[in-house]
mmCIF file of C-alpha atoms and ligand atoms in Angstrom:
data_model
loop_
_atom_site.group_PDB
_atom_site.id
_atom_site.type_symbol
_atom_site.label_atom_id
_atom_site.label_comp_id
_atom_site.label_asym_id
_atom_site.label_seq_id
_atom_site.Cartn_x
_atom_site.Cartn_y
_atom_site.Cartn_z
ATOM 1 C CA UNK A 1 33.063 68.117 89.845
ATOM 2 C CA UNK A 2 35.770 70.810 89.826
ATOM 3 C CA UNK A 3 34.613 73.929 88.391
ATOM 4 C CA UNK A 4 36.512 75.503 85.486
ATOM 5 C CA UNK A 5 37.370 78.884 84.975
ATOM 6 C CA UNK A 6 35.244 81.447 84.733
ATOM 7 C CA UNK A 7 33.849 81.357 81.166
ATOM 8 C CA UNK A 8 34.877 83.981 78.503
ATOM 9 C CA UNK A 9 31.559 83.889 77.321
ATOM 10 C CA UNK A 10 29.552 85.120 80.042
ATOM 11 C CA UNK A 11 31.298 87.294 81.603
ATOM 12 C CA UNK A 12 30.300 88.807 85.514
ATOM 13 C CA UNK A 13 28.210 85.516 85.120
ATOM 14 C CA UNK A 14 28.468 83.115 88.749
ATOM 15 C CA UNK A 15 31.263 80.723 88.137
ATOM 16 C CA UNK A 16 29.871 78.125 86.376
ATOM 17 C CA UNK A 17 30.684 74.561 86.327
ATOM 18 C CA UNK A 18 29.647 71.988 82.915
ATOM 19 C CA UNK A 19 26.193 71.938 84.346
ATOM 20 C CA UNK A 20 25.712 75.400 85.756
ATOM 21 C CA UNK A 21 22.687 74.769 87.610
ATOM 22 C CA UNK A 22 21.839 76.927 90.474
ATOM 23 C CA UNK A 23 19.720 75.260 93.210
ATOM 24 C CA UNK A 24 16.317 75.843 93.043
ATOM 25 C CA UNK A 25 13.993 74.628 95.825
ATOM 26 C CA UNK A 26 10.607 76.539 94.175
ATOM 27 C CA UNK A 27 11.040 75.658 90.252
ATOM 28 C CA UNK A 28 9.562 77.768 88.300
ATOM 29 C CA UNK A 29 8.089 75.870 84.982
ATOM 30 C CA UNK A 30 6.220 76.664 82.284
ATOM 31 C CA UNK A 31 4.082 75.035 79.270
ATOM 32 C CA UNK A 32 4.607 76.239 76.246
ATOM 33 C CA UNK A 33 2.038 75.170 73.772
ATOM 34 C CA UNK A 34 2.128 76.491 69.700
ATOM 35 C CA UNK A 35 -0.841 77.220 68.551
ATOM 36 C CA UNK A 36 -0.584 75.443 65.070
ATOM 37 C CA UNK A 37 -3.073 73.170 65.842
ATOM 38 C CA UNK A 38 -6.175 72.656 68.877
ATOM 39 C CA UNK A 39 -4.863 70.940 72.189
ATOM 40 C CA UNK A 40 -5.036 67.211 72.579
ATOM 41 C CA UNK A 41 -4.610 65.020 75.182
ATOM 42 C CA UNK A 42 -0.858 64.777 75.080
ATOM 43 C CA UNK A 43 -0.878 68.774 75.599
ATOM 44 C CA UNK A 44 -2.926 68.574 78.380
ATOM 45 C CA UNK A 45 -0.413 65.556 80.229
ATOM 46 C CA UNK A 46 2.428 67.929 80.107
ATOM 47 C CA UNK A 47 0.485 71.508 80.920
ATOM 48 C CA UNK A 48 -0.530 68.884 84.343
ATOM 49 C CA UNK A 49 3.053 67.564 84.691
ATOM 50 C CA UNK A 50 4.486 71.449 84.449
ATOM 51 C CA UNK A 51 1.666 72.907 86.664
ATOM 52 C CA UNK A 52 1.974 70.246 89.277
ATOM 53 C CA UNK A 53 5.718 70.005 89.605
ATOM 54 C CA UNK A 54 5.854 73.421 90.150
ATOM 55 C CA UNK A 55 2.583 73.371 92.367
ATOM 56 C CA UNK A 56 3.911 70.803 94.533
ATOM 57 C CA UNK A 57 6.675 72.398 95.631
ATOM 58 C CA UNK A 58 5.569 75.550 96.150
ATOM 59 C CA UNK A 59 6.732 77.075 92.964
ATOM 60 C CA UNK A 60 5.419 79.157 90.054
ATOM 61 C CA UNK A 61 3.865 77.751 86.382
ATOM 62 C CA UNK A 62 3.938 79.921 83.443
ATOM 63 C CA UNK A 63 2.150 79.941 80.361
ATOM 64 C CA UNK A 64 4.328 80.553 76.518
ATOM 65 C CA UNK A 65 2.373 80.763 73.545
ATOM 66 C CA UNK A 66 4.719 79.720 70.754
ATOM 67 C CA UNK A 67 3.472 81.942 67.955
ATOM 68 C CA UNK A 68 5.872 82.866 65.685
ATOM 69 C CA UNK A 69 5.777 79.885 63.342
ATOM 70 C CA UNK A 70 4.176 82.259 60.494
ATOM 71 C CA UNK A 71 3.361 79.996 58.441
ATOM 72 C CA UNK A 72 1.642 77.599 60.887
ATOM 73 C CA UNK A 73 0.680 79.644 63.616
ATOM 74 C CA UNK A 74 -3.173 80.142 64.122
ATOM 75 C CA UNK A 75 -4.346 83.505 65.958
ATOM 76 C CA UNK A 76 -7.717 82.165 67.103
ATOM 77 C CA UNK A 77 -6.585 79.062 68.815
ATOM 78 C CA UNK A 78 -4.791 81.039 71.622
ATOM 79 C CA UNK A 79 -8.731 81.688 73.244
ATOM 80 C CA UNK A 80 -8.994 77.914 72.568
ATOM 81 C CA UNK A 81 -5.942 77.279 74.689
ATOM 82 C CA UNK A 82 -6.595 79.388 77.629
ATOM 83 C CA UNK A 83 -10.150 78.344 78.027
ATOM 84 C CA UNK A 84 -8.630 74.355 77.412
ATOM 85 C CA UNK A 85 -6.208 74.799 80.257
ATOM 86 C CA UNK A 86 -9.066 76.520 83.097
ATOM 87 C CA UNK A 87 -11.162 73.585 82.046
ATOM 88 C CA UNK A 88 -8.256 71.498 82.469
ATOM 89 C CA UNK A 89 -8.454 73.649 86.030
ATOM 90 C CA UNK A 90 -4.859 74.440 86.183
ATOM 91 C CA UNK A 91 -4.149 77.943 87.241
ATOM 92 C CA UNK A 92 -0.393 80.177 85.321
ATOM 93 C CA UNK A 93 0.674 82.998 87.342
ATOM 94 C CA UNK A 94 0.590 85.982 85.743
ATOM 95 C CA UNK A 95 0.152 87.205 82.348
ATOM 96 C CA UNK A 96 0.462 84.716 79.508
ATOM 97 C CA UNK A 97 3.956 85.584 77.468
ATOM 98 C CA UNK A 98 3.979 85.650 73.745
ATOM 99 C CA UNK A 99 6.680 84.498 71.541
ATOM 100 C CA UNK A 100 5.622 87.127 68.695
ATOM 101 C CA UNK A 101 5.949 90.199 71.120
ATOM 102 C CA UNK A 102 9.795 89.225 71.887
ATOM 103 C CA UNK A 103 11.133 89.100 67.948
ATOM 104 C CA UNK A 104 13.544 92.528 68.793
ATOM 105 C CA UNK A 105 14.989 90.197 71.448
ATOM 106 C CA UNK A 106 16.005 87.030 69.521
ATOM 107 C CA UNK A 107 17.169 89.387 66.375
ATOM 108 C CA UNK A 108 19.334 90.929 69.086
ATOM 109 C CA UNK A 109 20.928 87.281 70.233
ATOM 110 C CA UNK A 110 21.238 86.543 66.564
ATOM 111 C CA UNK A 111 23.417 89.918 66.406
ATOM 112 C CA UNK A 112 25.394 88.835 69.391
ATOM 113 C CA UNK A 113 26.110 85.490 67.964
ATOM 114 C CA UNK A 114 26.954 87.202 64.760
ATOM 115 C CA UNK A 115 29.774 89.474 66.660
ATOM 116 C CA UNK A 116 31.120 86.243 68.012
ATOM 117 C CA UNK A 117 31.726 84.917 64.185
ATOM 118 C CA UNK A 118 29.171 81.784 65.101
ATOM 119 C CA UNK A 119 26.221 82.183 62.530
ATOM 120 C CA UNK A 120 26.930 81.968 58.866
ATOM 121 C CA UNK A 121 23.539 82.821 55.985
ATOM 122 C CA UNK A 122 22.660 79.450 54.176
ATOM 123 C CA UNK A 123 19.551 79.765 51.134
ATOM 124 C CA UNK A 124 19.817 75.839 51.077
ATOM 125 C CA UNK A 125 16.100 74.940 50.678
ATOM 126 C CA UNK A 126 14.578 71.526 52.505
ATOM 127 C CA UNK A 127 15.161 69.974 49.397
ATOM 128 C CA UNK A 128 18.948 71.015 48.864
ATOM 129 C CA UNK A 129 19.746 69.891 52.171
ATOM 130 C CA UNK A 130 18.068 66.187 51.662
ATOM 131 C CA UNK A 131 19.964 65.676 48.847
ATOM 132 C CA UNK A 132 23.587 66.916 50.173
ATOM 133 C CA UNK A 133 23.064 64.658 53.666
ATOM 134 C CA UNK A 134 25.006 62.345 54.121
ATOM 135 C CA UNK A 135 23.920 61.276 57.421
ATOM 136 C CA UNK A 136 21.179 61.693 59.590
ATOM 137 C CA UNK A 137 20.513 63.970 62.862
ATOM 138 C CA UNK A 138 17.958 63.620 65.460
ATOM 139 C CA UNK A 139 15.855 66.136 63.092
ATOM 140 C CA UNK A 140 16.561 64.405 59.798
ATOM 141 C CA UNK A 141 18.513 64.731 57.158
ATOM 142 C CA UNK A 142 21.609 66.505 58.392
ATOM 143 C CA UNK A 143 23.043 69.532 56.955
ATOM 144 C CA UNK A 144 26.439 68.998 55.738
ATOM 145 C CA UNK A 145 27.553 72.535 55.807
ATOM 146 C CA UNK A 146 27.199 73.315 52.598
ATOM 147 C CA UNK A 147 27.160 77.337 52.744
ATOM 148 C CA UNK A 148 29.553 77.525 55.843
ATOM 149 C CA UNK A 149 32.781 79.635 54.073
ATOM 150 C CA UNK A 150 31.068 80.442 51.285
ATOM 151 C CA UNK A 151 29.866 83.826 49.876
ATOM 152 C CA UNK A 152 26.543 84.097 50.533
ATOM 153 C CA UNK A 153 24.476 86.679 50.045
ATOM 154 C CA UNK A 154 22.288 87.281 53.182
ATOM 155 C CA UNK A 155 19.343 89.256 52.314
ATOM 156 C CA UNK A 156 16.311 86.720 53.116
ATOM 157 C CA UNK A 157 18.529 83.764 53.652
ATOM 158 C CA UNK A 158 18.346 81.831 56.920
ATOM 159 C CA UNK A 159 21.739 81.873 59.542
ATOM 160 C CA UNK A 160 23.012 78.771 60.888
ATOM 161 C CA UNK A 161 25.511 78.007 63.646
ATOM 162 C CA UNK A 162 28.949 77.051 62.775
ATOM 163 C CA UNK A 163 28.212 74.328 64.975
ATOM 164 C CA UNK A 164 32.096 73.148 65.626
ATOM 165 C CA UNK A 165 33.052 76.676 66.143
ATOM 166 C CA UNK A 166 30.499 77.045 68.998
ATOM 167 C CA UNK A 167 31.104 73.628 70.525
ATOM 168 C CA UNK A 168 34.839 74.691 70.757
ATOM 169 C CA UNK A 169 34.226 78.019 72.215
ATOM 170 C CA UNK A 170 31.764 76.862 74.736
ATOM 171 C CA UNK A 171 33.988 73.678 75.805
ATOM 172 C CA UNK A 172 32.894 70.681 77.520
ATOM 173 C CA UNK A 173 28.932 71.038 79.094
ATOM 174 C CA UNK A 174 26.502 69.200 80.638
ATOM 175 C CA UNK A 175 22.816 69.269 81.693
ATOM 176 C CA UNK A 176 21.123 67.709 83.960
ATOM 177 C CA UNK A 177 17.308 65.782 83.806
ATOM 178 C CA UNK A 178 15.267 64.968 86.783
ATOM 179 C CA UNK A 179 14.573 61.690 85.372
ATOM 180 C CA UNK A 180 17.806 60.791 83.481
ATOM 181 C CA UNK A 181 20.472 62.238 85.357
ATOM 182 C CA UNK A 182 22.945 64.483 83.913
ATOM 183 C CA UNK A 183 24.021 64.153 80.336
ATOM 184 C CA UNK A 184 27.158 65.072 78.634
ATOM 185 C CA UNK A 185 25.637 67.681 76.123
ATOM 186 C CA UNK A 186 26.413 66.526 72.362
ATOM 187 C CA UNK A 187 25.152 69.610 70.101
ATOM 188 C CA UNK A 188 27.444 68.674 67.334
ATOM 189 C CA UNK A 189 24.822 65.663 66.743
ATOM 190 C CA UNK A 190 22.197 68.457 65.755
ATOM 191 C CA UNK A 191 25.444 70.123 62.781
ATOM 192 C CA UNK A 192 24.720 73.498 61.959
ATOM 193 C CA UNK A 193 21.395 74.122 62.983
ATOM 194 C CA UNK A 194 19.156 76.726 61.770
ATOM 195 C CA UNK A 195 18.671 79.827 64.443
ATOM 196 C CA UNK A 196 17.495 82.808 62.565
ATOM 197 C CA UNK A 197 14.634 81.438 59.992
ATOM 198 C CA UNK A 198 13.673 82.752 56.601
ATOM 199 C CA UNK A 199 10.126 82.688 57.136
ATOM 200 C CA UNK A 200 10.451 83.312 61.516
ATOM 201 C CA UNK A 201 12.605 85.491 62.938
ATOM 202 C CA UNK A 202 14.109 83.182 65.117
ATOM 203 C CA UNK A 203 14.089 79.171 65.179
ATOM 204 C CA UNK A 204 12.086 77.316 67.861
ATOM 205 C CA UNK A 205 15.877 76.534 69.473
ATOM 206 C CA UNK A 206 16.691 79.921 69.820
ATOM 207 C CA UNK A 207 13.870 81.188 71.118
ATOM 208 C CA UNK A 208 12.538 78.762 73.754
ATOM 209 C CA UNK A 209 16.318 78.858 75.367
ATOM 210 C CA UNK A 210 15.834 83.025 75.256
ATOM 211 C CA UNK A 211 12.626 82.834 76.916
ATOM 212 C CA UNK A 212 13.229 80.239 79.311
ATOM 213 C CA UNK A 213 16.074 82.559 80.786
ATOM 214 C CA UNK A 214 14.028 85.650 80.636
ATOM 215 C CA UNK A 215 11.058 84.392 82.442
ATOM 216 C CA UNK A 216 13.377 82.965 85.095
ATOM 217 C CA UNK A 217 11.858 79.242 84.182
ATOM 218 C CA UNK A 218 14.224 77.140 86.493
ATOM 219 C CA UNK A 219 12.864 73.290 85.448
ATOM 220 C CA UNK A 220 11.780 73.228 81.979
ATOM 221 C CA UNK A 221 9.082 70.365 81.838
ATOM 222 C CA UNK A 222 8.229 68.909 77.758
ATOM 223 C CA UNK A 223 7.880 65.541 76.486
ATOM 224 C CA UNK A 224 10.580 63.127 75.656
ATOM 225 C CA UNK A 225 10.215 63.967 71.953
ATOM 226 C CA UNK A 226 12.167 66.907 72.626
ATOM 227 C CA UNK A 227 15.219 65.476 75.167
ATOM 228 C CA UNK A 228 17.583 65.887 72.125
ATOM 229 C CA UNK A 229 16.801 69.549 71.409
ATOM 230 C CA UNK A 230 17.951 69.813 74.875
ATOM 231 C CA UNK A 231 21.510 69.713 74.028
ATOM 232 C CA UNK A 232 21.791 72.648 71.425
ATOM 233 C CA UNK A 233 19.614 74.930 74.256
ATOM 234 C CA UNK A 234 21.973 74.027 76.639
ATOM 235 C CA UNK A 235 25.057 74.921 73.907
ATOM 236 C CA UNK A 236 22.846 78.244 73.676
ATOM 237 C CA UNK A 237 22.720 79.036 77.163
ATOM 238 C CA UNK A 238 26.717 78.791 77.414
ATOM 239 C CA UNK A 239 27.184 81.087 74.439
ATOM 240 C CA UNK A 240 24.722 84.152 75.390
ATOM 241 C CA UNK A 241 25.632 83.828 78.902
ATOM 242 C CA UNK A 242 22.539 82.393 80.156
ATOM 243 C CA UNK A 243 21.194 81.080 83.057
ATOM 244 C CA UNK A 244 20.727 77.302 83.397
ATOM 245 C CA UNK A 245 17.849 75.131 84.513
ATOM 246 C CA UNK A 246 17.025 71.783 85.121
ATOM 247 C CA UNK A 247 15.080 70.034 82.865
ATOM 248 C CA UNK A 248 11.770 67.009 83.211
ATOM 249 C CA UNK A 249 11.434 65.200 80.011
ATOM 250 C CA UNK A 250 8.735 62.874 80.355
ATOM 251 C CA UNK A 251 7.183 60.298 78.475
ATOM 252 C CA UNK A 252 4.331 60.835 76.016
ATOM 253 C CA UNK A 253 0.977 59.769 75.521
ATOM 254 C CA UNK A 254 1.356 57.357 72.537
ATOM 255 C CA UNK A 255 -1.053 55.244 70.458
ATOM 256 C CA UNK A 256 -1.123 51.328 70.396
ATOM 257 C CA UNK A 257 1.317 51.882 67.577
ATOM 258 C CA UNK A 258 3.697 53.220 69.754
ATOM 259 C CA UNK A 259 3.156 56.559 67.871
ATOM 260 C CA UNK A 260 3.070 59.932 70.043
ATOM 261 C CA UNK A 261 -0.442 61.051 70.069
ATOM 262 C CA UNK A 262 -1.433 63.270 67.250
ATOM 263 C CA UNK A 263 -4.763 65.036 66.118
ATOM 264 C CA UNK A 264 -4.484 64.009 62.650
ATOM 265 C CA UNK A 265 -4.974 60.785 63.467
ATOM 266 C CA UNK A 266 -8.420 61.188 65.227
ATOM 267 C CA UNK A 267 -8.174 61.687 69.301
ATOM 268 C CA UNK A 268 -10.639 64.384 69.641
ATOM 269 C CA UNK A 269 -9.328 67.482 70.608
ATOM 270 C CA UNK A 270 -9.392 69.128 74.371
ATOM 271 C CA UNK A 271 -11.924 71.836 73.230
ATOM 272 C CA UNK A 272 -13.716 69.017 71.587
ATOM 273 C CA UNK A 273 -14.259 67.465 74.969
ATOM 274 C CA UNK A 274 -15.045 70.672 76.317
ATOM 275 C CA UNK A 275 -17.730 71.583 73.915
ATOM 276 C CA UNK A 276 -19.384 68.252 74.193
ATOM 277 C CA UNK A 277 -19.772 68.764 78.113
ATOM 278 C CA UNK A 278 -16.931 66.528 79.143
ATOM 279 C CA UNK A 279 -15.422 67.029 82.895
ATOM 280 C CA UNK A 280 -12.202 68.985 82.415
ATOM 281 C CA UNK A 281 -10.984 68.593 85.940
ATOM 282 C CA UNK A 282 -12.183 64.913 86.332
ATOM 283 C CA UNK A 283 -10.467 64.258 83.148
ATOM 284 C CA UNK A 284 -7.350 66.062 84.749
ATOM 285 C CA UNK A 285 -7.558 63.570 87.307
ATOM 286 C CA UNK A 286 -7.533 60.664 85.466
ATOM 287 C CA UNK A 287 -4.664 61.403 83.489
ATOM 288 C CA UNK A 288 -2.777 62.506 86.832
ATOM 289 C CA UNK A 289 -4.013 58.561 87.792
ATOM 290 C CA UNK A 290 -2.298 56.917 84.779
ATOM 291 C CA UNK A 291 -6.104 56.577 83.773
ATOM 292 C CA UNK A 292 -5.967 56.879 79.966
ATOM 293 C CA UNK A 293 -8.746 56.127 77.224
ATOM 294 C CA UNK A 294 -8.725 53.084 75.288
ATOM 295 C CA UNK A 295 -5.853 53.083 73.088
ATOM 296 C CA UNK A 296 -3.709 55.408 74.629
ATOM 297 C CA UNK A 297 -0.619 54.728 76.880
ATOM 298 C CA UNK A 298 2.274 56.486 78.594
ATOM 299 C CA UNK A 299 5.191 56.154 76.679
ATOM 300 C CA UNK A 300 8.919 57.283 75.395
ATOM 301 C CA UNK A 301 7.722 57.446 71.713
ATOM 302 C CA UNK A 302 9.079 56.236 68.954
ATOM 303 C CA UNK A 303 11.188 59.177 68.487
ATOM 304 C CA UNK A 304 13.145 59.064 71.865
ATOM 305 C CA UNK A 305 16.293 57.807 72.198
ATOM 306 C CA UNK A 306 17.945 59.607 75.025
HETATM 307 N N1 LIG B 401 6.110 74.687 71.567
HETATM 308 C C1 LIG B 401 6.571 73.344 71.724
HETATM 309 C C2 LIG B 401 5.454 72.388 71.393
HETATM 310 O O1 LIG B 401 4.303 72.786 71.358
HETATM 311 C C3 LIG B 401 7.063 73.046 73.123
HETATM 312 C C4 LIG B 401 8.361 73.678 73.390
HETATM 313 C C5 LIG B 401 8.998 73.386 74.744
HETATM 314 O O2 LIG B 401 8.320 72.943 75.670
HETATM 315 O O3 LIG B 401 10.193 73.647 74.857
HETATM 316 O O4 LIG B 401 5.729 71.228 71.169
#
């Protein structure tokens, strides 16, 4: 592929071409769990696929806790988490990161998109935005743009990306999966997402891309659930100048229903298991073997569509 000229946008950056990737023979990968909830069995296939792609070849696996969901995020299941994944027996190299020390760094990218003219406030509430779509996104309902141009005041609103603007500026990009190849990146599917929350100081697209760069994560492992969120990080990446990684999307443990697996609808959780004297690392194996309990099965999920 020929490479294009240097972009404006990162400047001193290597010369970059769509995908950007820089070979990396020892990925480094992480898992990045929020603790809104305890660990379940579909956590614990893709803390194993993380920790053994980077184990196998000789690489480094990280450990994220994604705390800064306020209003979901639950202080006391971190301990949970930790003592889930040593059960589990899989081993992150150095100090677990946390998303809620790091809020002075995403308000700073928020600034820097703001300089660029790319985020614009919105006070559209969930219930504004469901009845002004038109069409849908792979979130939902998709924002139409109501606030972009307008006046709007910005104390406590929320700051979207003017998501044309930034697809123009950042020109034609790819990304590239271990599994499905490389992809022509499509942001403008997502419209004018939300980056700086009301209620967070940064949205979950935001600051995963931010970290990933920071902690040098070169093959970001996750489930298939979140292959389209993928395109708006990679979007991200061109427009603060970031590095770029690879990225392992792999199927999810689903229920006969075809359903990703989910607590609320009665698995017992990994501490569960724990507490009632189950074998952490046999059960490790297992689910390394494709061995899965009764009702469960590897899957894409209903919501993939990659
Ligand atoms: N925190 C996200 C979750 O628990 C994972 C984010 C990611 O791997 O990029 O689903």
């Amino acid at each position: 592929m020929a490479p294009l000229a240097p972009s404006r946008l990162a400047p001193g950056g290597n010369p970059q071409d769509k995908r950007g990737v820089t070979e990396t023979p020892r990925p480094v990968t992480r898992f990045a769990p929020s603790p809104n909830g305890p660990l379940h069995l579909g956590h614990a296939y893709a803390a194993i696929v993380a920790h053994d792609l980077a184990r196998d070849r000789g690489g480094r696996f990280l450990l994220r806790i994604e705390d800064i969901d306020g209003t979901r995020s639950r202080a006391e299941l971190v301990p949970e988490i930790l003592a889930d994944l040593e059960w589990l027996g899989l081993e992150w190299d150095g100090a677990p990161v946390f998303q809620s020390a790091r809020l002075d760094r995403y308000a700073a990218a928020g600034e820097r998109l703001k300089a660029l003219g790319l985020l614009y406030p919105c006070r559209c509430t969930r219930a504004d935005v469901l009845a002004a779509a038109r069409d849908s996104g792979p979130d939902g309902p998709l924002y139409p743009g109501t606030c972009r141009g307008r006046d709007v005041d910005p104390a406590g609103a929320a700051w979207r990306l003017d998501m044309g603007r930034a697809a123009a500026l950042a020109g034609p990009l790819e990304w590239e999966d271990e599994l499905a190849g490389v992809v022509t990146a499509r942001p403008e599917r997502f419209g004018d997402v939300v980056l700086l929350r009301k209620e967070a100081p940064a949205s979950y697209h935001l600051a995963a891309t931010l970290d990933d760069a920071d902690d040098a994560v070169t093959l970001v492992t996750r489930g298939r659930d979140l292959y389209q969120a993928t395109h708006v990080h990679r979007l991200l990446q061109a427009l603060l100048g970031l590095p770029v990684p690879r990225w392992h999307h792999h199927d999810l443990l689903v229920e006969g229903d075809g359903r990703k697996l989910a607590k609320r609808r009665g698995s017992p959780s990994l501490a569960d298991r724990r507490r009632a004297g189950e074998d952490g690392r046999a059960l490790a194996g297992a689910l390394r073997a494709h061995r899965f309990p009764a009702g469960i099965s590897l899957g894409a999920g209903l919501e993939d569509v990659p």
